[in-house]
PDB file of C-alpha atoms and ligand atoms in Angstrom:
ATOM      1  CA  UNK A   1      42.039 -39.813   5.855  1.00 44.00           C
ATOM      2  CA  UNK A   2      42.162 -37.583   8.812  1.00 47.00           C
ATOM      3  CA  UNK A   3      42.863 -34.334   7.096  1.00 53.00           C
ATOM      4  CA  UNK A   4      41.025 -34.796   3.891  1.00 52.00           C
ATOM      5  CA  UNK A   5      37.807 -35.780   5.925  1.00 50.00           C
ATOM      6  CA  UNK A   6      37.781 -32.112   7.780  1.00 52.00           C
ATOM      7  CA  UNK A   7      38.111 -30.666   4.154  1.00 52.00           C
ATOM      8  CA  UNK A   8      35.004 -32.900   2.785  1.00 49.00           C
ATOM      9  CA  UNK A   9      32.557 -31.697   5.242  1.00 51.00           C
ATOM     10  CA  UNK A  10      34.128 -28.253   4.627  1.00 53.00           C
ATOM     11  CA  UNK A  11      32.727 -28.676   1.253  1.00 50.00           C
ATOM     12  CA  UNK A  12      30.046 -30.369   1.919  1.00 49.00           C
ATOM     13  CA  UNK A  13      28.870 -27.816   4.261  1.00 50.00           C
ATOM     14  CA  UNK A  14      29.662 -24.941   1.739  1.00 50.00           C
ATOM     15  CA  UNK A  15      27.357 -26.723  -0.913  1.00 48.00           C
ATOM     16  CA  UNK A  16      24.056 -27.010   1.197  1.00 47.00           C
ATOM     17  CA  UNK A  17      24.567 -23.390   2.129  1.00 47.00           C
ATOM     18  CA  UNK A  18      25.056 -22.245  -1.349  1.00 48.00           C
ATOM     19  CA  UNK A  19      22.370 -24.921  -2.366  1.00 53.00           C
ATOM     20  CA  UNK A  20      19.886 -23.525   0.101  1.00 50.00           C
ATOM     21  CA  UNK A  21      20.669 -19.989  -0.984  1.00 47.00           C
ATOM     22  CA  UNK A  22      19.797 -21.300  -4.655  1.00 54.00           C
ATOM     23  CA  UNK A  23      16.504 -22.995  -3.508  1.00 81.00           C
ATOM     24  CA  UNK A  24      15.254 -19.540  -2.383  1.00 96.00           C
ATOM     25  CA  UNK A  25      12.639 -18.226  -4.153  1.00 98.00           C
ATOM     26  CA  UNK A  26      13.004 -15.293  -6.188  1.00 98.00           C
ATOM     27  CA  UNK A  27      10.220 -12.620  -5.851  1.00 98.00           C
ATOM     28  CA  UNK A  28      10.335  -9.514  -7.662  1.00 98.00           C
ATOM     29  CA  UNK A  29       7.693  -6.926  -7.415  1.00 98.00           C
ATOM     30  CA  UNK A  30       6.686  -3.626  -8.530  1.00 98.00           C
ATOM     31  CA  UNK A  31       6.414  -1.897  -5.066  1.00 98.00           C
ATOM     32  CA  UNK A  32       8.734  -2.239  -1.954  1.00 98.00           C
ATOM     33  CA  UNK A  33       5.380  -2.466   0.024  1.00 98.00           C
ATOM     34  CA  UNK A  34       4.632  -5.803  -2.015  1.00 98.00           C
ATOM     35  CA  UNK A  35       8.369  -6.718  -1.480  1.00 98.00           C
ATOM     36  CA  UNK A  36       8.374  -5.956   2.331  1.00 98.00           C
ATOM     37  CA  UNK A  37       4.760  -8.217   2.681  1.00 98.00           C
ATOM     38  CA  UNK A  38       6.329 -11.086   0.706  1.00 98.00           C
ATOM     39  CA  UNK A  39       9.591 -11.049   2.614  1.00 98.00           C
ATOM     40  CA  UNK A  40       6.895 -11.201   6.316  1.00 98.00           C
ATOM     41  CA  UNK A  41       5.367 -13.910   4.459  1.00 98.00           C
ATOM     42  CA  UNK A  42       8.297 -15.825   2.950  1.00 98.00           C
ATOM     43  CA  UNK A  43      10.910 -15.143   5.903  1.00 98.00           C
ATOM     44  CA  UNK A  44      14.180 -16.734   4.582  1.00 97.00           C
ATOM     45  CA  UNK A  45      12.504 -19.218   1.847  1.00 98.00           C
ATOM     46  CA  UNK A  46      12.491 -16.238  -0.329  1.00 98.00           C
ATOM     47  CA  UNK A  47      14.530 -13.346  -1.565  1.00 98.00           C
ATOM     48  CA  UNK A  48      12.952 -10.083  -2.614  1.00 98.00           C
ATOM     49  CA  UNK A  49      13.384  -7.267  -4.861  1.00 98.00           C
ATOM     50  CA  UNK A  50      11.600  -4.025  -5.745  1.00 98.00           C
ATOM     51  CA  UNK A  51      11.732  -2.382  -9.231  1.00 98.00           C
ATOM     52  CA  UNK A  52      10.230   0.853  -7.725  1.00 97.00           C
ATOM     53  CA  UNK A  53      11.767   2.101  -4.674  1.00 96.00           C
ATOM     54  CA  UNK A  54      10.025   3.534  -1.582  1.00 97.00           C
ATOM     55  CA  UNK A  55      11.072   6.911  -2.150  1.00 97.00           C
ATOM     56  CA  UNK A  56      10.241   6.797  -6.142  1.00 96.00           C
ATOM     57  CA  UNK A  57       6.919   7.728  -7.676  1.00 96.00           C
ATOM     58  CA  UNK A  58       5.881   4.463  -8.514  1.00 96.00           C
ATOM     59  CA  UNK A  59       4.031   5.319 -11.705  1.00 94.00           C
ATOM     60  CA  UNK A  60       7.019   6.035 -13.087  1.00 92.00           C
ATOM     61  CA  UNK A  61      10.237   3.793 -12.955  1.00 93.00           C
ATOM     62  CA  UNK A  62      13.404   3.815 -15.320  1.00 92.00           C
ATOM     63  CA  UNK A  63      14.223   0.588 -16.988  1.00 88.00           C
ATOM     64  CA  UNK A  64      17.722  -0.764 -15.701  1.00 92.00           C
ATOM     65  CA  UNK A  65      19.567  -3.403 -17.398  1.00 93.00           C
ATOM     66  CA  UNK A  66      19.987  -4.901 -13.501  1.00 95.00           C
ATOM     67  CA  UNK A  67      16.132  -5.073 -13.444  1.00 97.00           C
ATOM     68  CA  UNK A  68      15.749  -7.053 -16.159  1.00 97.00           C
ATOM     69  CA  UNK A  69      18.534  -9.512 -14.742  1.00 97.00           C
ATOM     70  CA  UNK A  70      16.146  -9.751 -11.780  1.00 98.00           C
ATOM     71  CA  UNK A  71      12.786 -10.431 -13.860  1.00 98.00           C
ATOM     72  CA  UNK A  72      14.554 -13.259 -16.035  1.00 98.00           C
ATOM     73  CA  UNK A  73      15.432 -15.264 -12.691  1.00 97.00           C
ATOM     74  CA  UNK A  74      12.382 -14.836 -10.957  1.00 98.00           C
ATOM     75  CA  UNK A  75      10.278 -17.314  -9.454  1.00 98.00           C
ATOM     76  CA  UNK A  76       6.977 -14.591  -9.182  1.00 98.00           C
ATOM     77  CA  UNK A  77       6.354 -11.418  -9.979  1.00 98.00           C
ATOM     78  CA  UNK A  78       3.749  -9.877  -7.952  1.00 98.00           C
ATOM     79  CA  UNK A  79       2.379  -6.315  -9.482  1.00 98.00           C
ATOM     80  CA  UNK A  80       0.008  -3.798  -7.708  1.00 98.00           C
ATOM     81  CA  UNK A  81      -2.000  -4.158 -11.304  1.00 97.00           C
ATOM     82  CA  UNK A  82      -4.705  -1.466 -12.252  1.00 95.00           C
ATOM     83  CA  UNK A  83      -2.084   0.072 -15.016  1.00 93.00           C
ATOM     84  CA  UNK A  84       0.467   1.285 -12.182  1.00 95.00           C
ATOM     85  CA  UNK A  85       3.267  -0.745 -14.049  1.00 96.00           C
ATOM     86  CA  UNK A  86       1.852   0.688 -17.621  1.00 93.00           C
ATOM     87  CA  UNK A  87       4.556   3.233 -18.011  1.00 90.00           C
ATOM     88  CA  UNK A  88       7.370   1.062 -17.712  1.00 94.00           C
ATOM     89  CA  UNK A  89       6.968  -2.823 -17.103  1.00 96.00           C
ATOM     90  CA  UNK A  90       5.939  -4.921 -20.333  1.00 95.00           C
ATOM     91  CA  UNK A  91       9.010  -3.783 -21.984  1.00 95.00           C
ATOM     92  CA  UNK A  92      11.193  -5.295 -19.255  1.00 96.00           C
ATOM     93  CA  UNK A  93       9.005  -8.402 -18.979  1.00 96.00           C
ATOM     94  CA  UNK A  94       9.585  -8.794 -22.567  1.00 96.00           C
ATOM     95  CA  UNK A  95      13.427  -8.569 -22.873  1.00 96.00           C
ATOM     96  CA  UNK A  96      13.462 -10.513 -19.854  1.00 96.00           C
ATOM     97  CA  UNK A  97      12.262 -13.715 -22.242  1.00 96.00           C
ATOM     98  CA  UNK A  98      10.696 -15.384 -18.857  1.00 98.00           C
ATOM     99  CA  UNK A  99       7.190 -16.867 -19.834  1.00 96.00           C
ATOM    100  CA  UNK A 100       6.588 -18.146 -16.242  1.00 96.00           C
ATOM    101  CA  UNK A 101       6.097 -14.429 -14.648  1.00 98.00           C
ATOM    102  CA  UNK A 102       3.847 -13.218 -17.271  1.00 96.00           C
ATOM    103  CA  UNK A 103       0.330 -12.392 -16.629  1.00 96.00           C
ATOM    104  CA  UNK A 104      -2.020 -15.724 -16.576  1.00 95.00           C
ATOM    105  CA  UNK A 105       1.122 -17.804 -15.401  1.00 97.00           C
ATOM    106  CA  UNK A 106       1.713 -19.076 -11.672  1.00 97.00           C
ATOM    107  CA  UNK A 107       4.301 -16.935 -11.671  1.00 98.00           C
ATOM    108  CA  UNK A 108       2.758 -13.747 -12.272  1.00 98.00           C
ATOM    109  CA  UNK A 109       0.505 -12.450  -9.187  1.00 98.00           C
ATOM    110  CA  UNK A 110      -1.671  -8.937  -8.952  1.00 98.00           C
ATOM    111  CA  UNK A 111      -2.274  -8.167  -5.506  1.00 98.00           C
ATOM    112  CA  UNK A 112      -5.019  -6.120  -6.388  1.00 98.00           C
ATOM    113  CA  UNK A 113      -7.174  -9.173  -6.526  1.00 97.00           C
ATOM    114  CA  UNK A 114      -9.982  -9.419  -3.713  1.00 98.00           C
ATOM    115  CA  UNK A 115      -8.710  -5.906  -2.455  1.00 98.00           C
ATOM    116  CA  UNK A 116     -11.213  -2.899  -1.883  1.00 98.00           C
ATOM    117  CA  UNK A 117     -10.496  -0.670  -4.934  1.00 97.00           C
ATOM    118  CA  UNK A 118     -11.848   2.942  -5.010  1.00 96.00           C
ATOM    119  CA  UNK A 119     -12.720   5.233  -7.735  1.00 93.00           C
ATOM    120  CA  UNK A 120     -13.289   2.590 -10.436  1.00 91.00           C
ATOM    121  CA  UNK A 121     -14.481   4.671 -13.488  1.00 85.00           C
ATOM    122  CA  UNK A 122     -18.465   3.894 -13.839  1.00 81.00           C
ATOM    123  CA  UNK A 123     -18.406   5.280 -17.468  1.00 75.00           C
ATOM    124  CA  UNK A 124     -16.214   3.658 -20.819  1.00 69.00           C
ATOM    125  CA  UNK A 125     -12.643   4.532 -19.924  1.00 66.00           C
ATOM    126  CA  UNK A 126     -11.689   7.271 -22.182  1.00 64.00           C
ATOM    127  CA  UNK A 127      -7.948   8.101 -21.023  1.00 61.00           C
ATOM    128  CA  UNK A 128      -8.545  11.590 -20.476  1.00 60.00           C
ATOM    129  CA  UNK A 129      -5.406  13.358 -20.997  1.00 54.00           C
ATOM    130  CA  UNK A 130      -2.978  12.502 -18.282  1.00 60.00           C
ATOM    131  CA  UNK A 131      -4.945  10.456 -16.423  1.00 72.00           C
ATOM    132  CA  UNK A 132      -2.712   7.807 -14.990  1.00 81.00           C
ATOM    133  CA  UNK A 133      -5.253   6.033 -12.771  1.00 89.00           C
ATOM    134  CA  UNK A 134      -7.576   5.123 -15.683  1.00 86.00           C
ATOM    135  CA  UNK A 135      -9.005   1.770 -14.040  1.00 89.00           C
ATOM    136  CA  UNK A 136      -9.449   2.988 -10.281  1.00 93.00           C
ATOM    137  CA  UNK A 137      -7.028   4.139  -7.875  1.00 96.00           C
ATOM    138  CA  UNK A 138      -4.065   1.723  -7.936  1.00 97.00           C
ATOM    139  CA  UNK A 139      -2.560   3.213  -4.369  1.00 98.00           C
ATOM    140  CA  UNK A 140      -4.602   0.698  -2.666  1.00 98.00           C
ATOM    141  CA  UNK A 141      -2.083  -0.796  -0.460  1.00 98.00           C
ATOM    142  CA  UNK A 142      -1.945   1.997   1.810  1.00 98.00           C
ATOM    143  CA  UNK A 143      -5.081   0.720   3.908  1.00 98.00           C
ATOM    144  CA  UNK A 144      -4.386  -2.151   6.195  1.00 98.00           C
ATOM    145  CA  UNK A 145      -7.239  -3.833   5.403  1.00 98.00           C
ATOM    146  CA  UNK A 146      -6.010  -4.246   1.824  1.00 98.00           C
ATOM    147  CA  UNK A 147      -2.651  -5.335   3.317  1.00 98.00           C
ATOM    148  CA  UNK A 148      -4.279  -8.225   5.090  1.00 98.00           C
ATOM    149  CA  UNK A 149      -5.838  -9.275   1.896  1.00 98.00           C
ATOM    150  CA  UNK A 150      -2.353  -8.782  -0.306  1.00 98.00           C
ATOM    151  CA  UNK A 151      -0.758 -10.578   2.389  1.00 98.00           C
ATOM    152  CA  UNK A 152      -3.015 -13.738   2.161  1.00 98.00           C
ATOM    153  CA  UNK A 153      -2.606 -13.387  -1.576  1.00 98.00           C
ATOM    154  CA  UNK A 154       1.046 -13.804  -1.341  1.00 98.00           C
ATOM    155  CA  UNK A 155       1.255 -16.817   1.185  1.00 98.00           C
ATOM    156  CA  UNK A 156      -1.634 -18.571  -0.878  1.00 98.00           C
ATOM    157  CA  UNK A 157       0.893 -17.866  -4.018  1.00 98.00           C
ATOM    158  CA  UNK A 158       4.200 -18.983  -2.329  1.00 98.00           C
ATOM    159  CA  UNK A 159       2.588 -22.154  -1.044  1.00 98.00           C
ATOM    160  CA  UNK A 160       1.636 -23.301  -4.632  1.00 98.00           C
ATOM    161  CA  UNK A 161       5.116 -22.459  -5.751  1.00 98.00           C
ATOM    162  CA  UNK A 162       7.086 -23.636  -2.987  1.00 97.00           C
ATOM    163  CA  UNK A 163       4.894 -26.557  -1.367  1.00 97.00           C
ATOM    164  CA  UNK A 164       7.399 -27.743   0.964  1.00 96.00           C
ATOM    165  CA  UNK A 165       7.530 -24.095   2.831  1.00 97.00           C
ATOM    166  CA  UNK A 166       3.429 -23.856   3.134  1.00 97.00           C
ATOM    167  CA  UNK A 167       3.361 -24.704   6.695  1.00 98.00           C
ATOM    168  CA  UNK A 168       5.817 -22.115   7.143  1.00 98.00           C
ATOM    169  CA  UNK A 169       3.884 -19.067   4.991  1.00 98.00           C
ATOM    170  CA  UNK A 170       0.826 -20.235   6.897  1.00 98.00           C
ATOM    171  CA  UNK A 171       2.472 -19.373  10.040  1.00 98.00           C
ATOM    172  CA  UNK A 172       3.845 -16.451   8.798  1.00 98.00           C
ATOM    173  CA  UNK A 173       0.789 -15.394   7.767  1.00 98.00           C
ATOM    174  CA  UNK A 174      -0.916 -15.705  11.204  1.00 98.00           C
ATOM    175  CA  UNK A 175       1.860 -13.568  12.692  1.00 98.00           C
ATOM    176  CA  UNK A 176       1.629 -11.012  10.244  1.00 98.00           C
ATOM    177  CA  UNK A 177      -2.394 -10.636  10.661  1.00 98.00           C
ATOM    178  CA  UNK A 178      -2.081 -10.968  14.440  1.00 98.00           C
ATOM    179  CA  UNK A 179       0.500  -8.235  14.209  1.00 98.00           C
ATOM    180  CA  UNK A 180      -1.563  -6.259  11.878  1.00 98.00           C
ATOM    181  CA  UNK A 181      -4.702  -6.032  13.876  1.00 98.00           C
ATOM    182  CA  UNK A 182      -2.962  -5.072  16.786  1.00 98.00           C
ATOM    183  CA  UNK A 183      -1.474  -2.320  14.884  1.00 98.00           C
ATOM    184  CA  UNK A 184      -4.714  -1.519  13.280  1.00 98.00           C
ATOM    185  CA  UNK A 185      -6.247  -1.031  16.369  1.00 98.00           C
ATOM    186  CA  UNK A 186      -3.553   1.338  17.588  1.00 98.00           C
ATOM    187  CA  UNK A 187      -3.756   3.633  14.235  1.00 98.00           C
ATOM    188  CA  UNK A 188      -7.623   3.706  14.998  1.00 98.00           C
ATOM    189  CA  UNK A 189      -7.368   4.913  18.031  1.00 98.00           C
ATOM    190  CA  UNK A 190      -4.901   7.486  17.189  1.00 98.00           C
ATOM    191  CA  UNK A 191      -6.532   8.769  14.140  1.00 98.00           C
ATOM    192  CA  UNK A 192     -10.311   9.119  16.104  1.00 98.00           C
ATOM    193  CA  UNK A 193      -9.892  12.458  17.010  1.00 98.00           C
ATOM    194  CA  UNK A 194      -9.524  13.824  13.808  1.00 98.00           C
ATOM    195  CA  UNK A 195     -12.179  12.021  12.063  1.00 98.00           C
ATOM    196  CA  UNK A 196     -13.544  14.222   9.380  1.00 98.00           C
ATOM    197  CA  UNK A 197     -10.742  16.437   9.085  1.00 98.00           C
ATOM    198  CA  UNK A 198     -10.732  17.844   5.638  1.00 98.00           C
ATOM    199  CA  UNK A 199      -7.389  17.359   4.227  1.00 98.00           C
ATOM    200  CA  UNK A 200      -5.801  18.374   0.626  1.00 98.00           C
ATOM    201  CA  UNK A 201      -3.281  15.842  -1.021  1.00 98.00           C
ATOM    202  CA  UNK A 202      -0.522  16.404  -3.673  1.00 98.00           C
ATOM    203  CA  UNK A 203      -1.305  13.370  -5.633  1.00 97.00           C
ATOM    204  CA  UNK A 204      -4.614  11.426  -5.505  1.00 96.00           C
ATOM    205  CA  UNK A 205      -2.475   8.633  -3.526  1.00 97.00           C
ATOM    206  CA  UNK A 206      -4.690   8.553  -0.314  1.00 98.00           C
ATOM    207  CA  UNK A 207      -8.122   7.492  -0.634  1.00 98.00           C
ATOM    208  CA  UNK A 208      -8.091   4.304   0.611  1.00 98.00           C
ATOM    209  CA  UNK A 209      -5.737   5.499   3.677  1.00 98.00           C
ATOM    210  CA  UNK A 210      -8.717   8.546   4.048  1.00 98.00           C
ATOM    211  CA  UNK A 211     -11.490   6.294   4.155  1.00 98.00           C
ATOM    212  CA  UNK A 212      -9.906   3.809   6.393  1.00 98.00           C
ATOM    213  CA  UNK A 213      -9.242   6.211   8.986  1.00 98.00           C
ATOM    214  CA  UNK A 214     -12.465   8.676   8.107  1.00 98.00           C
ATOM    215  CA  UNK A 215     -10.458  11.842   6.342  1.00 98.00           C
ATOM    216  CA  UNK A 216     -12.555  13.634   3.772  1.00 98.00           C
ATOM    217  CA  UNK A 217      -9.553  14.318   0.849  1.00 98.00           C
ATOM    218  CA  UNK A 218     -11.310  17.578  -0.790  1.00 98.00           C
ATOM    219  CA  UNK A 219      -8.983  18.366  -3.503  1.00 98.00           C
ATOM    220  CA  UNK A 220      -5.585  17.622  -4.990  1.00 98.00           C
ATOM    221  CA  UNK A 221      -2.408  19.771  -6.102  1.00 98.00           C
ATOM    222  CA  UNK A 222      -2.412  18.041  -9.079  1.00 97.00           C
ATOM    223  CA  UNK A 223      -5.336  18.982 -11.523  1.00 95.00           C
ATOM    224  CA  UNK A 224      -5.416  15.414 -12.366  1.00 92.00           C
ATOM    225  CA  UNK A 225      -3.095  12.542 -11.428  1.00 91.00           C
ATOM    226  CA  UNK A 226      -0.135  12.476 -13.224  1.00 90.00           C
ATOM    227  CA  UNK A 227      -0.334  16.245 -14.279  1.00 92.00           C
ATOM    228  CA  UNK A 228       1.868  18.968 -12.554  1.00 94.00           C
ATOM    229  CA  UNK A 229       0.099  21.953 -10.905  1.00 97.00           C
ATOM    230  CA  UNK A 230      -1.172  24.754 -13.039  1.00 97.00           C
ATOM    231  CA  UNK A 231      -1.713  28.169 -11.640  1.00 98.00           C
ATOM    232  CA  UNK A 232      -5.327  28.126 -12.276  1.00 98.00           C
ATOM    233  CA  UNK A 233      -5.683  25.501 -10.666  1.00 98.00           C
ATOM    234  CA  UNK A 234      -3.390  26.600  -7.572  1.00 98.00           C
ATOM    235  CA  UNK A 235      -5.743  29.257  -7.391  1.00 98.00           C
ATOM    236  CA  UNK A 236      -8.542  27.129  -6.929  1.00 98.00           C
ATOM    237  CA  UNK A 237      -7.245  25.113  -4.060  1.00 98.00           C
ATOM    238  CA  UNK A 238      -5.947  27.981  -2.384  1.00 98.00           C
ATOM    239  CA  UNK A 239      -9.875  29.127  -2.540  1.00 98.00           C
ATOM    240  CA  UNK A 240     -11.026  25.778  -1.635  1.00 98.00           C
ATOM    241  CA  UNK A 241      -8.671  25.460   1.532  1.00 98.00           C
ATOM    242  CA  UNK A 242      -9.599  28.869   2.867  1.00 98.00           C
ATOM    243  CA  UNK A 243     -13.107  28.206   2.627  1.00 98.00           C
ATOM    244  CA  UNK A 244     -13.444  24.521   4.277  1.00 97.00           C
ATOM    245  CA  UNK A 245     -10.542  25.223   6.733  1.00 97.00           C
ATOM    246  CA  UNK A 246      -8.175  22.450   5.506  1.00 98.00           C
ATOM    247  CA  UNK A 247      -5.486  22.254   7.956  1.00 98.00           C
ATOM    248  CA  UNK A 248      -2.887  20.269   5.755  1.00 98.00           C
ATOM    249  CA  UNK A 249      -2.020  19.379   2.360  1.00 98.00           C
ATOM    250  CA  UNK A 250       0.146  15.924   2.087  1.00 98.00           C
ATOM    251  CA  UNK A 251       2.661  15.525  -0.338  1.00 98.00           C
ATOM    252  CA  UNK A 252       4.287  12.446  -1.401  1.00 98.00           C
ATOM    253  CA  UNK A 253       8.245  12.615  -0.694  1.00 97.00           C
ATOM    254  CA  UNK A 254       8.882  12.576  -4.879  1.00 97.00           C
ATOM    255  CA  UNK A 255       7.074  15.911  -5.380  1.00 97.00           C
ATOM    256  CA  UNK A 256       8.625  19.648  -5.730  1.00 97.00           C
ATOM    257  CA  UNK A 257       7.438  21.103  -2.662  1.00 97.00           C
ATOM    258  CA  UNK A 258       7.375  24.685  -3.910  1.00 98.00           C
ATOM    259  CA  UNK A 259       3.514  24.746  -5.190  1.00 98.00           C
ATOM    260  CA  UNK A 260       2.318  23.129  -1.733  1.00 98.00           C
ATOM    261  CA  UNK A 261       4.675  25.593  -0.137  1.00 98.00           C
ATOM    262  CA  UNK A 262       2.886  28.612  -1.870  1.00 98.00           C
ATOM    263  CA  UNK A 263      -0.645  27.641  -1.092  1.00 98.00           C
ATOM    264  CA  UNK A 264       0.480  27.403   2.491  1.00 98.00           C
ATOM    265  CA  UNK A 265       1.913  30.764   2.749  1.00 98.00           C
ATOM    266  CA  UNK A 266      -1.096  32.335   1.266  1.00 98.00           C
ATOM    267  CA  UNK A 267      -3.897  30.006   3.389  1.00 98.00           C
ATOM    268  CA  UNK A 268      -1.877  28.884   7.046  1.00 97.00           C
ATOM    269  CA  UNK A 269      -2.250  25.019   5.932  1.00 98.00           C
ATOM    270  CA  UNK A 270       0.788  23.072   6.851  1.00 98.00           C
ATOM    271  CA  UNK A 271       2.587  21.113   4.428  1.00 98.00           C
ATOM    272  CA  UNK A 272       2.948  17.553   5.779  1.00 98.00           C
ATOM    273  CA  UNK A 273       5.324  14.704   4.040  1.00 98.00           C
ATOM    274  CA  UNK A 274       3.158  11.480   3.987  1.00 98.00           C
ATOM    275  CA  UNK A 275       4.746   8.379   2.270  1.00 98.00           C
ATOM    276  CA  UNK A 276       2.740   5.804   0.451  1.00 98.00           C
ATOM    277  CA  UNK A 277       5.271   3.402   0.430  1.00 98.00           C
ATOM    278  CA  UNK A 278       7.805   1.482   2.308  1.00 98.00           C
ATOM    279  CA  UNK A 279      11.304   2.740   1.761  1.00 98.00           C
ATOM    280  CA  UNK A 280      10.044   6.356   1.442  1.00 97.00           C
ATOM    281  CA  UNK A 281      12.474   7.177   4.216  1.00 97.00           C
ATOM    282  CA  UNK A 282      15.116   4.803   5.749  1.00 96.00           C
ATOM    283  CA  UNK A 283      12.958   4.312   8.587  1.00 96.00           C
ATOM    284  CA  UNK A 284       9.857   2.810   7.209  1.00 98.00           C
ATOM    285  CA  UNK A 285      11.608  -0.397   7.178  1.00 97.00           C
ATOM    286  CA  UNK A 286       8.318  -2.583   6.768  1.00 98.00           C
ATOM    287  CA  UNK A 287       4.784  -2.345   6.282  1.00 98.00           C
ATOM    288  CA  UNK A 288       3.919  -1.858   9.934  1.00 98.00           C
ATOM    289  CA  UNK A 289       6.488   1.165   9.564  1.00 98.00           C
ATOM    290  CA  UNK A 290       4.711   2.978   6.993  1.00 98.00           C
ATOM    291  CA  UNK A 291       1.334   3.452   8.842  1.00 98.00           C
ATOM    292  CA  UNK A 292       3.313   4.320  12.394  1.00 98.00           C
ATOM    293  CA  UNK A 293       5.418   7.173  10.338  1.00 98.00           C
ATOM    294  CA  UNK A 294       2.091   8.773   8.714  1.00 98.00           C
ATOM    295  CA  UNK A 295      -0.242   8.119  11.456  1.00 98.00           C
ATOM    296  CA  UNK A 296       2.160  10.222  13.568  1.00 98.00           C
ATOM    297  CA  UNK A 297       3.129  12.791  11.238  1.00 98.00           C
ATOM    298  CA  UNK A 298      -0.480  13.479  10.815  1.00 98.00           C
ATOM    299  CA  UNK A 299      -1.323  13.656  14.714  1.00 98.00           C
ATOM    300  CA  UNK A 300       1.631  15.678  15.127  1.00 98.00           C
ATOM    301  CA  UNK A 301       0.797  18.085  12.704  1.00 98.00           C
ATOM    302  CA  UNK A 302      -3.341  18.199  13.715  1.00 98.00           C
ATOM    303  CA  UNK A 303      -1.726  18.802  17.065  1.00 96.00           C
ATOM    304  CA  UNK A 304       0.218  21.909  15.916  1.00 95.00           C
ATOM    305  CA  UNK A 305      -2.848  22.910  13.949  1.00 92.00           C
ATOM    306  CA  UNK A 306      -4.773  23.565  16.768  1.00 76.00           C
TER     307      UNK A 306
HETATM  308 ZN1   ZN B   1      -1.413   7.353  -8.584  1.00 84.03          ZN
END
């Protein structure tokens, strides 16, 4: 008996550990940013998995069998929406055979709901060739005010799916919002001296960031979102940068820097890597670090430009 008892306790401890692990909500997100926010809110009650890694172009994700497995076991799928996932998600979702994470069900959350979405089409959407932003700009998460909305939506949905955890989710949400408010003040103060600066960006990823921090996006290296640079458009951008005295060209980490570097040599503008997502570089471990990194990179480039 005395020998058996410790073994029984050990087994019971093991079982309770594994059942606690099984009890975690499985959250799959399209973006690492959404996974990072979900992890902040869910804490140790959730496991998160992001399909698009932060160093990849979030419009284009290679479907992997492991992704279908993750989707098949998910309790909650969080997407950016606005067609950001249009190029890859639907077939994977079908293959996962997990009805609860389909649009319209409780296990599906479109993070764009309630967020400020810019560049919504005012005319009928014709899907002009190559335009990967047909229903408004899908890069809206790069604005702390939208991050707050996303965090609230996630907290509300986690509380619905896991009622027992709702107090924890509300507590974690309050902590997230407090930190965000404090960091927002810090970022705003750092960016304030550069209000009105004209910038060119490779892809049209930054309208929300620019609006929040009072930058003026005057052009893009891509002729249209999702369309690679062309010689004639590159020439237009070179003239634009010269005319408008644009000091920086912001380039997402997954684009070829050949054209931006060429433009830089012709104009004197500096090419600055700007990260649209958590995980874009190993240092960007959470949503706060995403802004820390970009704000600091921008400020450093502006100081060099003076
Ligand atoms: Zn885009």
